[in-house]
Amino acid sequence: MAQLTFREAIARGIAQEMRRDESVVFLGEDIGAAGGVFKGTVGLLDEFGPVRVRDTPISEQAILGAAMGAAMTGLRPIAEIMFADFFAVCWDIVVNEIAKSRYMTNGQVTFPLVIRSGNGGGLRFGAQHSQSVENWAMMIPGLKVVVPSNATDVIGLMAASIRDDDPVIFLEAKALYSTKMDVPDGEIVDTLGSAKVLRKGSDATLVSLGYMVPRALAAAEELAASGIDCTVIDVRSLVPLDTQTILREVSATGRLFTVEENPRLCGWGGELSSIVSEEIFYDLDGPVVRITTPHIPLPAADALEDMAIPSVERVVTTVTKSMNS
Amino acid sequence: MTTTTAVSAGPTDFETKLDMYKMQVALRQFETRAYDLFLENLVKGTSHLSLGQEAIAAGFATAMQKTDWTFATYRGHAHTLARGVPMTPVLAELLGRSNGLMAGKGGSMHLTSVEHGVMGSYAIIGAHLPIACGAAWSAQYRGTDQVAVCFFGDGSVNIGAFHEALNFAAVWKLPVVFVCENNLWMEYTRTSDVTAVANPAADRAAAYGLESIIVDGNDADAVYDVASAAIARARAGEGPSMIEATTYRHGGHSRADPGKYRPDAEVAEWLAKDPLPRYRARLLESGATEEQLSAIEAEVAAEVDLATEEAKAGGVPGEDLLMKDVWANGGSAWRN
C-alpha cells in the first residue's frame, strides 16, 4: 500500500500495461519529455523510450488518426488529448471514423485504443479549457466512456480500458489530479461497466461521476447528520452502463438524485432518469432530481465557477428540499 | 522538392503490362455497369465513379505488394477492385445485398476488404490521411516492411487533416505514400479557383518536406514507375512521398451530377487523353495483337455480366445484422 495522487496513478496504470504488452504504445502532445502538462505521464519516456512514448506536434486529428490506423493494424495505442475541449477539433476522427468503422465494415476491423483526456472544470481555466464532455462521447454508438474518480480506479480502469478491444474515451477530472489515496501494491485490473456503491443509505440514492463523486459523498455525510440517509453510487463508466446496480439501489431507497458536472441538456443523468422512469417507476417515492451545472459555458472567475458546478452545499440543499417537500 | 516526371517505362515484363491493361478495362467496365444499375434504380444512395481515372488505381495496385495497405476515399470502387477484391461482393455492396463486401452495412462509400489490404474507403474529406499515417506507424513500430498508400482527390488539399497528416508523416518519417488524384474539379468547383498554388498537393507537400512528384495520371506506365519508386523509398525507411497524379473524371462528382459546369472543350480535351485507348495503342505498338486485347475485353465483359447476375441474386440483409458488430465481441449492448 502506498499513497498515490490521481495524476501519479495515470502513469502507474499506463506503465503497468506497457510492461506486460509490447503492442501498447502512447502518443500525444508533451507526454514524453515534459511528462504531461498535468504531470500525469512522468517517468514513462524514461522507462519505455521514445519509440513507445512519442511526443507529437499540436495536431489532434493526426494524433487520433494515427491511433486509429495503428489500432486497426495490430497495436494497442493510448492517445492523449490534452484538454477534453480539444475533442472539438478532432471529433471527426472519433465519431465518424473510430466509432463507426467496425460496424460499417461488418466487423472486419477492431479498434483496441484508449483516448485519455483532462476533463471538466474546477481549475478556473474558463470556457474553452473546462468542459465536461462525457455526454458528447456517451451519445455516439461505438464508443465506451470511462470516468474514474480516484487513484485506485484510475489504475484499474485504465488497465481494463487498454485491454478492452473497443475504443475507450477515458476522461480524467482535472480537478482531481492532486487528490491522494492509499493504493494497493501490485497489478490492479478493474472491470468496465461496473458501478460502485460507495455508501449505503435508506432514504435516497445519489448517483455521481468523476469530479462529483467526492462531493456526493461529502454531501451524504452532511445529510446523514440531518437525518437523511443516502446511498452514493460512483457510475465509473457511462458506456457500458451498469444499470443493474443503479436500478437496484434506486429501488431500495425510492429516490434518485443525479450529481452531474456537465451542463444540463443531454447530461447522462437525463438518460438515467429515463431508464428509471421506464423500468422502476412504481418503486419511486418522489421525482427524479438532477443536480447539474446550469446550461451555460463555464465562467473563469473562481467565484462564478464555484456557483456553476454543483457544490456539496447545493447537493445538500437540493436533496433536503426535495426530501422534505 | 517537386519533380515532374515524363518517363513512362512501366512494368518490365509484357505479361504484367497486359494484366495492367486488363485491370483498367475491368475498372472501366465495372464502373459503367455500376452507372447502368444506378439508372435502373438498383444502386441506392450515392456513388462516385472513377471513370477516366483507372490508370492511377491500376498503376499503384500493380506496384504494391500484397501486404501493403490501401486507404481510399468514397471514390473507392476502383482502388478496391484493383487490389484483387472480386467484382461480385463489390457490386452486391452497391446494391445493398447480403452477399455484399460488408453485407450491405457500409455501401458504396465505405468499401473495405482487410484480407486484400483495403483498409477502408473514407467519406469524410481528408480524414483517412492521418489514419494511413497510423497504419504506417504500426508497420514502422512492428518492423514489418508494409507501406500504406493513401488515395484522395484534389478537394482534400484544403482541409486541416491533410496538413496535419503531411507534417506528421514527415516528422515521424513514416512509410506512407500520399496520392492526390487531381481531376481538376473539387465537386462542382474548379480547384484552381479555391486553391492558392498551382499544384494543389505537390506544392504543399514540398513545403512539409515530403518528396513530391507530379505525374500524368492517365498513363498507367508512368503511374507505375513513380509508384514503384515512392513505395520503395517508404519501404526502405526513407519516409513519405506525395504523388500528384493529374487526371480527369469522365462523369460528374457523384451519381446525381451530370458535370455540366465543365466547358465542353475541356471535357473533349481530356476524353482525347482517355487512359484506356492510350494504353491499348501502346500495347499494340509494343507487339500485342488486336485479337489478344479483344479477348481480354471480352473476358472482362463476361466477368462483369456474371458479377451483375450474382449481385442481383443476393439476398436482402437480415435483421440479425442490424445489431451486430458495434463492439469487438460482435454485439451492440451498451448496458447490463
XYZ file of C-alpha atoms in Angstrom:
661
model
C 0.000 0.000 0.000
C 1.348 3.381 -0.986
C -0.168 6.834 -1.037
C -0.610 7.969 -4.628
C -2.094 11.008 -6.290
C -4.630 10.674 -9.082
C -2.008 12.063 -11.509
C 0.624 9.533 -10.388
C -1.926 6.775 -10.818
C -2.235 7.593 -14.514
C 1.451 6.958 -15.163
C 1.355 3.830 -12.971
C -1.643 2.435 -14.841
C -0.106 3.056 -18.246
C 3.286 1.670 -17.137
C 1.637 -1.463 -15.730
C 0.131 -2.225 -19.129
C 3.161 -1.198 -21.215
C 5.291 -3.624 -19.193
C 3.050 -6.584 -19.916
C 2.224 -5.874 -23.581
C 4.696 -4.662 -26.230
C 1.835 -3.648 -28.512
C 0.812 -0.852 -26.118
C 2.195 2.474 -27.352
C 1.497 6.007 -26.202
C 1.337 9.264 -28.171
C 0.313 12.838 -27.513
C 1.456 16.414 -27.035
C 4.111 16.895 -24.329
C 3.545 13.440 -22.891
C 7.178 12.333 -23.148
C 9.978 14.714 -22.323
C 7.665 17.091 -20.473
C 5.892 14.336 -18.536
C 2.476 15.709 -19.457
C 1.168 19.230 -18.910
C -0.626 17.919 -15.814
C 2.398 15.756 -14.895
C 0.303 12.659 -15.393
C 2.851 10.822 -17.541
C 6.086 11.463 -15.648
C 8.627 8.660 -15.989
C 7.068 6.865 -18.954
C 9.576 8.167 -21.518
C 12.489 7.161 -19.270
C 11.167 3.645 -18.756
C 9.825 2.860 -22.232
C 11.831 5.113 -24.537
C 10.894 7.402 -27.403
C 9.740 4.616 -29.740
C 6.873 3.650 -27.444
C 6.210 7.034 -25.827
C 6.075 9.555 -28.663
C 5.675 13.292 -28.494
C 3.582 14.710 -31.317
C 3.016 18.096 -32.908
C -0.111 20.010 -31.893
C -2.206 18.083 -34.402
C -5.141 16.414 -32.720
C -6.523 14.936 -35.934
C -3.148 13.421 -36.702
C -2.841 12.048 -33.158
C -6.213 10.307 -33.219
C -5.941 9.261 -36.864
C -2.587 7.701 -36.082
C -4.060 5.926 -33.061
C -6.880 4.572 -35.223
C -4.626 3.379 -38.034
C -2.284 1.762 -35.544
C -5.132 0.060 -33.689
C -6.548 -1.453 -36.881
C -3.155 -2.915 -37.775
C -2.126 -4.636 -34.577
C -1.161 -2.080 -31.923
C -2.984 -1.006 -28.770
C -2.371 2.737 -28.730
C -3.105 5.173 -25.943
C -3.571 8.711 -27.243
C -3.733 11.829 -25.115
C -5.933 14.771 -25.981
C -4.573 17.311 -23.527
C -7.839 19.066 -22.683
C -11.169 17.375 -23.442
C -12.324 20.633 -25.053
C -9.860 19.854 -27.870
C -12.001 16.898 -28.917
C -13.890 19.540 -30.865
C -11.003 19.853 -33.345
C -10.662 16.106 -33.938
C -14.191 14.894 -33.285
C -14.489 13.674 -36.882
C -11.849 11.022 -36.286
C -13.586 9.932 -33.080
C -17.183 9.962 -34.257
C -17.120 9.311 -37.995
C -14.087 7.081 -38.182
C -13.197 5.270 -34.941
C -16.726 4.764 -33.654
C -18.294 3.603 -36.916
C -15.727 1.675 -38.896
C -16.160 -1.664 -37.176
C -19.914 -1.639 -37.805
C -19.655 -0.291 -41.361
C -17.147 -2.951 -42.371
C -19.282 -5.753 -40.968
C -16.744 -6.427 -38.245
C -13.597 -6.538 -40.364
C -11.662 -4.157 -38.141
C -11.326 -3.608 -34.396
C -10.044 -0.574 -32.539
C -8.343 -1.500 -29.267
C -7.389 2.039 -28.326
C -7.739 4.433 -25.420
C -8.085 8.184 -25.753
C -7.385 9.774 -22.401
C -8.092 13.406 -21.726
C -8.218 16.016 -18.969
C -11.895 16.765 -18.470
C -14.051 19.258 -16.667
C -13.762 22.380 -14.578
C -12.639 23.499 -11.171
C -9.301 24.980 -12.237
C -10.560 28.439 -13.303
C -9.431 27.880 -16.893
C -12.529 29.401 -18.497
C -14.973 28.083 -21.025
C -12.563 26.559 -23.563
C -10.488 24.503 -21.118
C -13.087 23.354 -18.599
C -15.858 21.499 -20.374
C -17.226 18.180 -19.204
C -17.606 16.302 -22.444
C -18.702 12.887 -21.172
C -22.141 13.392 -22.685
C -20.625 14.211 -26.102
C -18.988 10.809 -26.115
C -21.849 8.900 -24.478
C -24.283 9.691 -27.282
C -22.115 8.156 -30.035
C -22.727 4.471 -30.811
C -19.406 2.642 -30.840
C -17.577 4.453 -28.047
C -17.019 3.280 -24.496
C -16.818 6.065 -21.930
C -14.928 5.678 -18.661
C -14.629 8.301 -15.919
C -12.660 7.330 -12.791
C -12.993 9.275 -9.553
C -9.967 8.136 -7.538
C -6.389 6.910 -7.926
C -7.041 3.192 -7.467
C -9.842 3.268 -10.023
C -7.608 5.198 -12.410
C -5.142 2.299 -12.474
C -7.710 -0.484 -12.615
C -9.976 1.154 -15.160
C -7.009 2.284 -17.269
C -5.808 -1.336 -17.391
C -9.289 -2.567 -18.275
C -9.603 0.099 -20.976
C -6.241 -0.744 -22.542
C -7.058 -4.465 -22.529
C -10.502 -3.852 -24.000
C -10.777 -4.441 -27.748
C -13.039 -1.425 -28.290
C -12.277 2.305 -28.361
C -12.467 3.844 -24.903
C -12.759 7.544 -24.126
C -11.050 7.823 -20.723
C -11.892 11.110 -19.045
C -9.799 12.292 -16.114
C -11.257 15.035 -13.933
C -8.541 17.671 -13.890
C -9.801 18.910 -10.537
C -8.988 15.504 -9.022
C -5.381 15.251 -10.286
C -3.930 16.298 -6.928
C -6.198 14.110 -4.755
C -4.438 11.308 -2.882
C -5.325 7.898 -1.538
C -3.740 4.655 -0.383
C -3.421 2.410 -3.395
C -2.766 -1.343 -3.138
C 0.598 -2.631 -4.404
C 0.873 -4.893 -7.405
C -1.210 -5.243 -10.519
C -4.661 -3.678 -10.456
C -7.180 -4.568 -13.150
C -10.800 -3.477 -12.893
C -13.929 -4.130 -14.969
C -15.650 -1.725 -17.353
C -19.373 -1.309 -16.830
C -19.362 -1.817 -13.088
C -20.712 0.968 -10.916
C -19.594 1.071 -7.290
C -21.803 1.583 -4.269
C -19.658 3.780 -2.036
C -22.152 4.309 0.784
C -25.353 2.561 1.708
C -28.342 4.504 2.953
C -32.076 4.017 3.202
C -33.669 7.318 2.159
C -32.265 8.416 -1.216
C -29.723 7.363 -3.844
C -27.179 9.885 -5.112
C -25.637 8.822 -8.425
C -22.441 10.645 -9.343
C -19.499 10.582 -11.718
C -15.880 11.740 -11.761
C -15.290 15.081 -10.024
C -18.777 14.928 -8.482
C -18.175 11.672 -6.599
C -16.263 13.148 -3.628
C -18.838 15.947 -3.472
C -21.738 13.488 -3.423
C -20.006 11.550 -0.647
C -19.371 14.685 1.395
C -22.965 15.775 0.873
C -24.200 12.365 2.053
C -22.242 12.771 5.292
C -23.831 16.166 5.928
C -27.283 14.876 5.010
C -26.855 11.947 7.398
C -26.239 14.408 10.190
C -29.624 15.965 9.493
C -31.384 12.616 9.285
C -31.357 11.883 5.538
C -29.515 8.641 4.932
C -28.188 8.361 1.368
C -26.740 5.679 -0.827
C -23.928 7.031 -3.033
C -23.026 5.407 -6.340
C -19.963 6.092 -8.462
C -21.059 5.299 -12.036
C -17.423 4.978 -13.257
C -18.382 4.030 -16.794
C -21.182 5.552 -18.848
C -20.766 3.028 -21.651
C -21.139 0.241 -20.802
C -23.567 1.404 -18.125
C -24.192 -0.698 -15.025
C -27.917 -0.103 -14.882
C -28.496 -3.159 -12.704
C -26.599 -1.727 -9.762
C -28.188 1.684 -10.215
C -31.753 0.373 -10.599
C -31.337 -1.915 -7.595
C -30.098 0.896 -5.347
C -32.712 3.387 -6.549
C -35.468 0.813 -5.981
C -34.173 0.230 -2.477
C -34.381 3.903 -1.440
C -37.205 5.015 -3.722
C -35.436 8.279 -4.688
C -32.844 9.189 -7.339
C -30.674 12.303 -7.360
C -28.037 12.621 -10.066
C -24.994 14.770 -9.405
C -23.514 15.820 -12.765
C -20.736 18.196 -13.694
C -21.912 18.538 -17.303
C -24.219 21.349 -18.419
C -27.864 20.462 -18.044
C -29.085 19.463 -21.510
C -28.473 15.871 -22.535
C -26.336 15.118 -19.496
C -26.002 11.444 -18.563
C -28.474 11.937 -15.738
C -31.213 12.600 -18.283
C -30.704 9.145 -19.773
C -30.603 7.604 -16.323
C -33.794 9.388 -15.375
C -35.463 7.980 -18.462
C -34.323 4.432 -17.695
C -35.504 4.704 -14.095
C -38.913 6.058 -15.058
C -39.412 3.404 -17.726
C -38.288 0.464 -15.639
C -38.850 1.115 -11.937
C -41.385 3.926 -11.951
C -43.566 2.267 -9.331
C -40.618 1.866 -6.944
C -40.157 5.628 -6.805
C -41.392 7.626 -3.835
C -40.753 11.007 -5.426
C -39.489 12.699 -8.566
C -36.053 12.110 -10.034
C -33.976 15.226 -9.419
C -30.929 16.204 -11.480
C -28.260 18.400 -9.930
C -26.090 19.740 -12.758
C -24.061 22.691 -13.926
C -26.545 25.166 -15.458
C -26.796 25.236 -19.230
C -24.074 27.848 -19.664
C -20.454 27.984 -20.837
C -18.268 27.725 -17.728
C -17.029 31.106 -16.473
C -13.389 31.639 -15.445
C -13.567 33.618 -12.173
C -13.360 31.350 -9.137
C -16.461 32.864 -7.574
C -18.503 32.315 -10.727
C -17.182 28.841 -11.482
C -17.977 27.774 -7.921
C -21.563 28.950 -8.384
C -21.892 26.950 -11.594
C -20.542 23.495 -10.744
C -22.640 21.527 -8.256
C -21.156 22.047 -4.789
C -21.549 19.961 -1.661
C -23.789 22.688 -0.335
C -26.010 22.690 -3.446
C -26.373 18.917 -3.271
C -27.307 19.081 0.426
C -29.796 21.885 -0.108
C -31.418 20.325 -3.170
C -31.759 16.883 -1.612
C -33.051 18.275 1.686
C -35.643 20.444 -0.013
C -36.862 17.668 -2.257
C -36.986 15.069 0.514
C -38.964 17.396 2.775
C -41.470 18.550 0.179
C 11.288 19.421 -53.980
C 8.703 18.807 -56.670
C 9.634 16.664 -59.639
C 7.544 16.382 -62.769
C 8.074 13.065 -64.447
C 7.806 12.404 -68.157
C 9.258 8.900 -68.218
C 6.825 6.055 -68.748
C 8.610 2.754 -68.938
C 6.115 0.812 -66.859
C 6.495 -2.812 -65.786
C 9.404 -4.551 -67.472
C 7.643 -7.749 -68.448
C 4.923 -7.731 -71.049
C 2.578 -10.051 -69.142
C 2.360 -7.504 -66.338
C 1.541 -4.797 -68.848
C -1.252 -6.938 -70.230
C -2.516 -7.533 -66.681
C -2.434 -3.813 -66.071
C -4.473 -3.265 -69.226
C -6.970 -5.891 -68.120
C -7.268 -4.190 -64.753
C -8.052 -0.843 -66.374
C -10.617 -2.461 -68.646
C -12.175 -4.162 -65.629
C -12.419 -0.904 -63.708
C -13.909 0.859 -66.739
C -16.491 -1.822 -67.401
C -17.359 -2.252 -63.738
C -17.965 1.462 -63.223
C -20.001 1.650 -66.418
C -22.154 -1.211 -65.172
C -22.497 0.450 -61.761
C -23.820 3.534 -63.527
C -26.271 1.470 -65.602
C -27.546 -0.225 -62.441
C -27.995 3.181 -60.840
C -30.131 4.218 -63.831
C -32.176 1.074 -63.197
C -32.580 2.253 -59.590
C -30.760 -0.821 -58.296
C -27.794 1.084 -56.870
C -29.270 3.037 -53.970
C -27.850 6.016 -52.138
C -24.908 7.769 -53.701
C -21.896 6.548 -55.646
C -18.762 8.194 -57.016
C -17.260 6.637 -60.103
C -13.636 6.524 -61.224
C -14.386 6.557 -64.959
C -11.379 8.196 -66.581
C -9.133 7.722 -63.535
C -8.448 3.998 -63.903
C -4.739 4.293 -64.694
C -3.914 5.536 -61.196
C -5.570 2.627 -59.435
C -4.067 0.124 -61.865
C -0.564 1.600 -61.783
C -0.430 1.689 -57.997
C -2.034 -1.673 -57.342
C 0.463 -3.266 -59.722
C 3.370 -1.626 -57.906
C 2.152 -2.616 -54.420
C 2.927 -5.826 -52.557
C 0.100 -7.971 -51.221
C 0.810 -6.960 -47.633
C 0.713 -3.215 -48.371
C -2.337 -1.200 -47.402
C -4.735 0.869 -49.469
C -6.677 3.753 -47.924
C -9.282 5.142 -50.303
C -11.990 7.773 -50.392
C -15.668 7.431 -51.187
C -14.484 7.300 -54.825
C -13.088 3.903 -53.951
C -14.587 1.217 -56.194
C -11.541 1.216 -58.480
C -8.970 1.067 -55.680
C -10.843 -1.774 -54.019
C -11.123 -3.857 -57.185
C -7.531 -3.114 -58.167
C -6.277 -4.864 -55.023
C -7.951 -8.068 -56.140
C -11.318 -7.880 -54.431
C -13.759 -9.819 -56.660
C -16.418 -7.853 -58.533
C -19.442 -9.683 -57.155
C -19.160 -8.606 -53.490
C -18.336 -5.030 -54.516
C -21.323 -4.787 -56.836
C -23.556 -6.541 -54.305
C -22.495 -3.982 -51.696
C -23.607 -1.203 -54.053
C -26.935 -2.992 -54.419
C -27.345 -3.377 -50.643
C -27.363 -7.166 -50.758
C -26.335 -9.666 -48.111
C -23.555 -11.016 -50.350
C -22.030 -7.537 -50.400
C -18.471 -6.939 -49.273
C -19.754 -5.693 -45.928
C -23.164 -7.390 -46.173
C -24.716 -4.043 -47.023
C -23.632 -2.282 -43.833
C -21.180 0.093 -45.482
C -22.324 0.832 -49.002
C -20.527 2.372 -51.961
C -18.567 4.926 -49.941
C -17.040 2.565 -47.359
C -15.688 -0.406 -49.305
C -13.257 -2.341 -47.121
C -11.561 -5.706 -47.523
C -8.899 -6.228 -44.906
C -7.839 -9.571 -46.391
C -6.891 -7.720 -49.586
C -5.192 -4.857 -47.736
C -8.043 -2.471 -48.497
C -8.235 -0.789 -45.096
C -11.267 1.253 -45.832
C -12.889 3.877 -48.021
C -13.493 7.059 -46.101
C -16.265 9.525 -46.842
C -15.123 12.495 -44.780
C -12.678 14.544 -46.839
C -9.134 14.278 -45.542
C -9.846 12.027 -42.566
C -8.006 8.986 -43.852
C -4.651 10.710 -44.345
C -3.925 10.640 -40.603
C -5.347 7.122 -40.400
C -2.955 5.940 -43.109
C -0.175 7.524 -41.026
C -1.273 5.324 -38.137
C -1.025 2.148 -40.186
C 2.386 3.273 -41.407
C 3.432 3.953 -37.820
C 2.323 0.450 -36.893
C 4.471 -1.032 -39.682
C 7.423 1.097 -38.571
C 6.952 0.086 -34.913
C 6.492 -3.616 -35.619
C 9.405 -3.651 -38.043
C 7.444 -5.003 -40.994
C 8.121 -3.639 -44.480
C 4.499 -2.722 -45.150
C 3.654 0.554 -46.846
C 0.391 2.494 -46.574
C -0.824 4.069 -49.805
C -3.430 6.753 -49.321
C -5.525 7.994 -52.275
C -7.555 11.182 -52.212
C -8.846 13.870 -54.553
C -7.722 17.434 -55.119
C -10.665 18.562 -52.990
C -8.822 17.202 -49.932
C -5.894 19.591 -50.090
C -7.579 22.485 -48.321
C -8.825 20.690 -45.230
C -6.938 20.602 -41.949
C -6.409 16.853 -41.693
C -4.411 16.906 -44.945
C -1.925 19.366 -43.491
C -1.683 17.686 -40.105
C -1.035 14.333 -41.753
C 1.682 15.582 -44.092
C 3.678 17.185 -41.315
C 3.129 14.198 -39.023
C 4.252 11.697 -41.677
C 7.345 13.749 -42.427
C 8.487 14.274 -38.832
C 7.905 10.613 -37.948
C 9.422 9.504 -41.297
C 6.525 7.139 -41.892
C 6.261 4.564 -44.702
C 3.263 6.185 -46.320
C 2.678 7.298 -49.907
C 0.068 10.005 -50.423
C -1.570 10.036 -53.829
C -3.595 13.025 -54.947
C -5.834 12.159 -57.879
C -6.029 15.670 -59.228
C -9.039 15.684 -61.545
C -9.132 19.498 -61.525
C -12.613 19.767 -60.038
C -13.438 19.866 -56.352
C -17.004 18.586 -56.551
C -18.654 21.414 -58.590
C -15.893 23.997 -58.208
C -12.681 24.321 -60.167
C -9.898 23.568 -57.693
C -7.680 26.346 -59.011
C -10.434 28.864 -58.156
C -10.172 27.975 -54.482
C -6.523 26.998 -54.126
C -3.666 29.450 -53.949
C -0.945 27.321 -55.529
C -0.656 25.755 -58.965
C -0.076 22.161 -57.909
C -2.507 21.767 -55.050
C -0.972 18.684 -53.415
C 2.632 18.682 -54.618
C 3.376 22.319 -53.789
C 2.061 21.914 -50.256
C 3.805 18.584 -49.716
C 7.128 20.054 -50.771
C 6.668 22.714 -48.104
C 6.222 19.991 -45.483
C 9.448 18.304 -46.526
C 7.934 15.424 -48.476
C 9.310 14.109 -51.720
C 6.797 15.465 -54.263
C 6.179 14.138 -57.721
C 3.725 15.210 -60.394
C 2.786 12.540 -62.879
C 0.450 12.051 -65.818
C -2.284 10.129 -64.067
C -3.745 8.953 -67.363
C -0.639 6.945 -68.190
C -0.606 3.682 -66.264
C 3.067 3.039 -67.012
C 4.101 6.443 -65.714
C 1.987 5.946 -62.605
C 3.503 2.501 -62.092
C 7.011 3.959 -62.298
C 6.519 6.724 -59.753
C 4.504 4.414 -57.516
C 7.269 1.820 -57.530
C 9.885 4.426 -56.642
C 7.839 6.045 -53.862
C 6.841 2.699 -52.369
C 10.462 1.530 -52.473
C 11.562 4.693 -50.649
C 8.920 4.179 -47.993
C 9.788 0.511 -47.612
C 13.457 1.378 -47.194
C 12.624 3.697 -44.290
C 13.303 6.851 -46.265
C 9.960 8.414 -45.429
C 6.774 9.586 -47.070
C 6.124 10.882 -50.587
C 3.387 12.827 -52.308
C 2.405 11.905 -55.811
C 0.061 14.268 -57.580
C -1.442 12.377 -60.492
C -3.194 14.621 -62.979
C -6.361 13.109 -64.397
C -9.977 13.832 -65.225
C -13.248 12.215 -64.292
C -15.389 11.472 -67.301
C -18.622 11.951 -65.400
C -19.846 14.223 -62.618
C -18.773 14.261 -58.987
C -21.398 11.807 -57.831
C -24.222 9.901 -59.428
C -26.675 12.788 -59.445
C -24.226 15.193 -61.103
C -24.055 15.386 -64.910
C -20.938 17.592 -64.635
C -22.397 20.308 -66.879
C -20.332 23.043 -65.207
C -17.261 21.894 -67.124
C -16.553 23.554 -70.507
C -17.165 21.264 -73.483
C -13.716 21.955 -74.884
C -12.082 20.887 -71.633
C -14.085 17.683 -71.500
C -13.217 16.934 -75.136
C -9.535 17.594 -74.496
C -9.470 15.150 -71.627
C -11.562 12.490 -73.357
C -8.846 12.539 -76.025
C -6.395 11.688 -73.223
C -8.531 8.755 -72.004
C -6.084 6.336 -70.363
C -7.623 3.198 -71.864
C -7.281 3.819 -75.616
C -3.842 5.278 -74.925
C -2.666 2.177 -73.150
C -4.285 -0.068 -75.745
C -2.485 1.707 -78.584
C 0.808 1.460 -76.734
C 0.363 -2.281 -76.237
C -0.388 -2.747 -79.935
C 2.763 -0.795 -80.787
C 4.724 -2.990 -78.382
C 3.668 -6.229 -80.043
C 0.270 -7.135 -78.620
C -2.264 -8.301 -81.192
C -5.765 -6.979 -81.713
C -7.103 -10.493 -81.005
C -5.204 -10.648 -77.718
C -6.650 -7.354 -76.485
C -10.160 -8.070 -77.744
C -10.053 -11.372 -75.890
C -9.116 -9.547 -72.671
C -12.001 -7.117 -73.174
C -14.458 -9.931 -73.830
C -13.242 -11.837 -70.793
C -13.810 -8.794 -68.603
C -17.275 -8.217 -70.096
C -18.225 -11.781 -69.160
C -16.903 -11.218 -65.616
C -18.955 -8.059 -65.217
C -22.079 -9.825 -66.506
C -21.568 -12.697 -64.117
C -20.948 -10.331 -61.198
C -24.124 -8.445 -62.089
C -26.148 -11.650 -62.063
C -24.625 -12.808 -58.799
C -25.068 -9.442 -57.145
C -28.704 -9.192 -58.227
C -29.306 -12.708 -56.943
C -28.027 -11.762 -53.493
C -30.474 -11.765 -50.615
C -31.759 -8.877 -48.563
C -29.586 -8.380 -45.456
C -31.279 -9.914 -42.439
C -32.278 -8.268 -39.189
C -29.560 -10.292 -37.475
C -27.004 -7.888 -38.991
C -28.622 -4.756 -37.631
C -27.415 -5.014 -34.052
C -24.200 -6.859 -34.835
C -20.575 -5.718 -34.614
C -20.767 -2.378 -32.908
C -18.324 -3.921 -30.414
C -15.433 -6.299 -30.813
C -17.478 -9.031 -29.077
C -19.878 -8.906 -32.001
C -22.698 -7.250 -30.125
C -24.111 -3.790 -29.515
C -25.101 -3.822 -25.821
C -24.407 -0.574 -24.003
C -25.905 -1.562 -20.647
C -26.475 -4.631 -18.492
